[in-house]
Coordinates of C-alpha atoms in Angstrom, one line a residue:
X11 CA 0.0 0.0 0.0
X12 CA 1.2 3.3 -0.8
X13 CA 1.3 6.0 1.7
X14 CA 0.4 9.4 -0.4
X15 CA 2.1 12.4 1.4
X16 CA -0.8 15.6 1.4
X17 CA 1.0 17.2 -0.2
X18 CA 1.5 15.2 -3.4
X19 CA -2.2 16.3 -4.2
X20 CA -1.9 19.8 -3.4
X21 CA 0.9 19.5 -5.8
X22 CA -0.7 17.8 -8.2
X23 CA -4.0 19.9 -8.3
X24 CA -1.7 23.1 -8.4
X25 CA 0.3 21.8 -11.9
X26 CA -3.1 21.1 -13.4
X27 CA -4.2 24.3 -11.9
X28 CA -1.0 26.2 -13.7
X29 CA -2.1 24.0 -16.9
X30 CA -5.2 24.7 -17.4
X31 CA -4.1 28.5 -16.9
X32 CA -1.2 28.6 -19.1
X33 CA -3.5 26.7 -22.0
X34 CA -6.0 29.7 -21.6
X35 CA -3.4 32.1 -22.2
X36 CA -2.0 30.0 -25.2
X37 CA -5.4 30.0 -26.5
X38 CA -6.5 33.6 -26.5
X39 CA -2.8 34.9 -27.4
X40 CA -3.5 33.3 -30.5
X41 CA -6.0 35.6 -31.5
X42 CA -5.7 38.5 -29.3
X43 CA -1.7 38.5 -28.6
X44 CA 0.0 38.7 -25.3
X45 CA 0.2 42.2 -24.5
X46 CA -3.8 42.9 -24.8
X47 CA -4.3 40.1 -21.6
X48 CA -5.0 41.3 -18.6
X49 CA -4.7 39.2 -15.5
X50 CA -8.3 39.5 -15.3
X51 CA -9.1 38.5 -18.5
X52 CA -7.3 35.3 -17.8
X53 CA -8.2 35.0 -14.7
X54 CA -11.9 34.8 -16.3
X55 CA -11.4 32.5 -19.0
X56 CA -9.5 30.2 -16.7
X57 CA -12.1 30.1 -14.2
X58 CA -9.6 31.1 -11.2
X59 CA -9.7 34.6 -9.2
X60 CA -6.9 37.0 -9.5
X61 CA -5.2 36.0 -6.5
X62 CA -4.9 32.8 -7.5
X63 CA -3.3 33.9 -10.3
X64 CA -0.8 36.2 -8.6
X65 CA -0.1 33.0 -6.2
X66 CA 0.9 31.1 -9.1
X67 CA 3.2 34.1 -11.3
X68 CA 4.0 37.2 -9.4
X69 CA 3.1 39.1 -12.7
X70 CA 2.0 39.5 -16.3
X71 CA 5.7 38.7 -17.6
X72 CA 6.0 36.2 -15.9
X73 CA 3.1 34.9 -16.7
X74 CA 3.8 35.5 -20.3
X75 CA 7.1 33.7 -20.1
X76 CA 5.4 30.8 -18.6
X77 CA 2.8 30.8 -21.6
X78 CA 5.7 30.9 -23.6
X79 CA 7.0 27.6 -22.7
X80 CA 3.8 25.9 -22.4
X81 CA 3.3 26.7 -26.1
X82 CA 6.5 25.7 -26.9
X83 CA 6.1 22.6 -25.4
X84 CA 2.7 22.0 -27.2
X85 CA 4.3 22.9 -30.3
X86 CA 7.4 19.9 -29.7
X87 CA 4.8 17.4 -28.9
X88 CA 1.9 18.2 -31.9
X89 CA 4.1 19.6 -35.0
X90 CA 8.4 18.3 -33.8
X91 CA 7.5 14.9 -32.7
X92 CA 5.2 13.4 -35.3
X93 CA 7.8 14.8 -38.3
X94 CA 10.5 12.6 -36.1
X95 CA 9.0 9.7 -36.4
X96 CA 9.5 9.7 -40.3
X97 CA 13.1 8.9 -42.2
X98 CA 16.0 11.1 -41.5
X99 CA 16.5 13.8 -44.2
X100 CA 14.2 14.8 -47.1
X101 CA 11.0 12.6 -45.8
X102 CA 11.9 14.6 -42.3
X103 CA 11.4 17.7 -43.8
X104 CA 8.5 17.2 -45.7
X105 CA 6.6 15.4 -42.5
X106 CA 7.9 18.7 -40.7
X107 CA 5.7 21.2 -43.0
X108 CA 2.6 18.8 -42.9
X109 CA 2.4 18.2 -39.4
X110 CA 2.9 22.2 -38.8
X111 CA -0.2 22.6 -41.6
X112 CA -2.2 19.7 -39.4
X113 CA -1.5 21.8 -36.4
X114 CA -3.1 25.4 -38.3
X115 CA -5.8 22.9 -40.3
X116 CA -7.2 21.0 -36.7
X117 CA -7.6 24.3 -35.5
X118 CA -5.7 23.5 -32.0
X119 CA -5.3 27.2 -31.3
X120 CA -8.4 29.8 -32.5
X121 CA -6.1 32.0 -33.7
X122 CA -3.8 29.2 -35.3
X123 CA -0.4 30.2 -34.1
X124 CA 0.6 31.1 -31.0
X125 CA 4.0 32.3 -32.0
X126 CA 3.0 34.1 -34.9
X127 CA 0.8 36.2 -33.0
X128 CA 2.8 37.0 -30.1
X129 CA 6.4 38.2 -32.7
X130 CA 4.6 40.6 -34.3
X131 CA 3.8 42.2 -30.7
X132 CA 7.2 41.4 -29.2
X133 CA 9.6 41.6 -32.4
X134 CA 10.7 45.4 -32.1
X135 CA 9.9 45.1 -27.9
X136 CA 13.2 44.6 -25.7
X137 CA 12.8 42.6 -22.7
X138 CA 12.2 39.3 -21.4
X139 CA 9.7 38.4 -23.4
X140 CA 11.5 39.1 -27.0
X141 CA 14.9 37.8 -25.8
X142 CA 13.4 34.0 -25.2
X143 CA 11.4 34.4 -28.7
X144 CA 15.1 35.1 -29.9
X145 CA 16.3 32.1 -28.2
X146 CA 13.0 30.1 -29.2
X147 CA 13.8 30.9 -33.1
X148 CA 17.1 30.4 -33.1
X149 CA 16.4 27.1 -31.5
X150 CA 14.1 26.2 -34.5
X151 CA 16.1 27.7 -36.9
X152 CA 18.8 25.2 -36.0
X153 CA 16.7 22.3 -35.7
X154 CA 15.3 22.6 -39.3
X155 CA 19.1 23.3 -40.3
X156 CA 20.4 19.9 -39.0
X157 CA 17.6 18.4 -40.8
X158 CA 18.6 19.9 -43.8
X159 CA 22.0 19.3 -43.6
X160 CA 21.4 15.3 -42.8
X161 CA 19.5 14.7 -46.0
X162 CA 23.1 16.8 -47.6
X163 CA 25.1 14.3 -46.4
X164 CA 23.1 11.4 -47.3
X165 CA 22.8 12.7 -50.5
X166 CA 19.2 13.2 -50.4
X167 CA 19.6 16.8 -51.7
X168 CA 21.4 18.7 -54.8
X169 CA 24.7 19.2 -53.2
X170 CA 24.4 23.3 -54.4
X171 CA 21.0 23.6 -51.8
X172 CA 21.4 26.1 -50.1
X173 CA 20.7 25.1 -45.9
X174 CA 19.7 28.8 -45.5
X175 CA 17.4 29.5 -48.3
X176 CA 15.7 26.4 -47.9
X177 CA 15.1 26.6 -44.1
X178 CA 13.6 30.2 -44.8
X179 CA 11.2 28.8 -47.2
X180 CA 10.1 26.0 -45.0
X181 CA 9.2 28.6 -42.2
X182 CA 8.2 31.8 -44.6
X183 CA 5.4 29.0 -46.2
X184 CA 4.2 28.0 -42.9
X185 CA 4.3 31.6 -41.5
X186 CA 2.1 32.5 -45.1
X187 CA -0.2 30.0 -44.5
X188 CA -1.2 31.2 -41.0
X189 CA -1.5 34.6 -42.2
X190 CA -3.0 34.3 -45.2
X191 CA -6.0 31.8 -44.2
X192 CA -7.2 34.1 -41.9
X193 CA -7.9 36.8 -44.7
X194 CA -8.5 34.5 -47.4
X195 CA -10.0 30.7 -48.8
X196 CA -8.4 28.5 -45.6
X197 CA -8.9 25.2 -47.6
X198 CA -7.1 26.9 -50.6
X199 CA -4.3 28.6 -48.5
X200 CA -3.6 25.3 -46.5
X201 CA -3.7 23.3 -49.9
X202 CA -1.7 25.8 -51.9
X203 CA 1.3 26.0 -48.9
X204 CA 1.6 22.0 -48.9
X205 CA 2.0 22.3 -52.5
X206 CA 4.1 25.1 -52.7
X207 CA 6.7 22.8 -50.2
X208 CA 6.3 19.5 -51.8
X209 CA 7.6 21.4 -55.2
X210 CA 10.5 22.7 -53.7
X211 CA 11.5 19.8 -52.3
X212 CA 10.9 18.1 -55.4
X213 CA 13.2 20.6 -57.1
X214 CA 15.8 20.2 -54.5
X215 CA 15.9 16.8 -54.2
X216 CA 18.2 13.9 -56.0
X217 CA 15.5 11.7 -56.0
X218 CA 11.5 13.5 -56.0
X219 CA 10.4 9.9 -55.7
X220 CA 11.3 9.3 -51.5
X221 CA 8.3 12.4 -51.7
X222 CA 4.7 12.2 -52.6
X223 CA 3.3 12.8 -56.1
X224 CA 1.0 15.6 -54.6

């Protein structure tokens, strides 16, 4: 029989508490931002009272950088991990785009993107905030890079490809898509960004045939 210390629940109710929070603020940063929250707003949509809100984050940065991470951490698990499970190199990269379009097209977020929503706000805005976006992209900048160069060294890609170039127009399609499908045809957008990638890739690669046909 296992003897359950108190305070193993209080723990436990207080990480779903800080959850259930943080997936709020994810939620309505997506369409609103971070900067337009107030802590009663959140306090609101999570269902908690202010106070329990300043128990949790001593303020709205801090709270913000803690959004941050829980997004980033949704992001590993729903677009990085499913593109890991498929063969190193060019297959990689093409699971990469479509399981960042399955993200946008399951509608996960209201607003689509967490992190497109929140650079625009933060991009030009020193602080906290901007410097672990900094870190964040550079992070997935680098990722996607190794990537790329692994399907270079296997000889999965034209040996002239460019890393740069093509990382750039792996994120500038799936940063389109976002943008785009909120103003215009979503099907369309959605179904014109997957093409748009699979035709690079088919351009860049030494054999199109490890990729789909369409």
């Amino acid at each position: 029989m296992t003897n359950r210390h108190p305070a193993d629940g209080r723990r436990a109710r207080g990480d779903r508490s800080r959850t259930a929070v943080l997936d709020a603020v994810v939620s309505m940063a997506s369409v609103a931002g971070l900067g337009a929250l107030s802590m009663g707003q959140v306090a609101a949509e999570a269902g908690v009272s202010k106070s329990g809100l300043f128990s949790l984050w001593r303020d709205k940065e801090e709270l913000q950088l803690a959004a941050i991470e829980r997004a980033r951490a949704q992001w590993a698990e729903r677009v990085v991990a499913p593109a890991l499970k498929a063969p190193a190199g060019v297959p990689q990269l093409w699971a990469l785009h479509e399981s960042r379009l399955a993200f946008y097209t399951d509608l996960v977020l209201p607003g689509g993107c967490f992190f497109v929503a929140i650079q625009h706000e933060f991009d030009d805005q020193p602080g906290a905030v901007h410097d672990r976006l900094v870190v964040l992209a550079t992070e997935w900048d680098a990722f996607v890079h190794s990537i790329i160069r692994t399907a270079l060294d296997t000889g999965q890609l034209r040996p002239d490809t460019d890393p740069g170039v093509l990382a750039f127009e792996l994120d500038a399609l799936g940063y389109a898509a976002i943008s785009r499908a909120r103003l215009l045809a979503h099907d369309a957008t959605f179904a014109q960004a997957r093409a748009a990638m699979l035709g690079r890739l088919r351009a860049y690669s030494t054999d199109p045939s490890i990729l789909p046909e369409s």
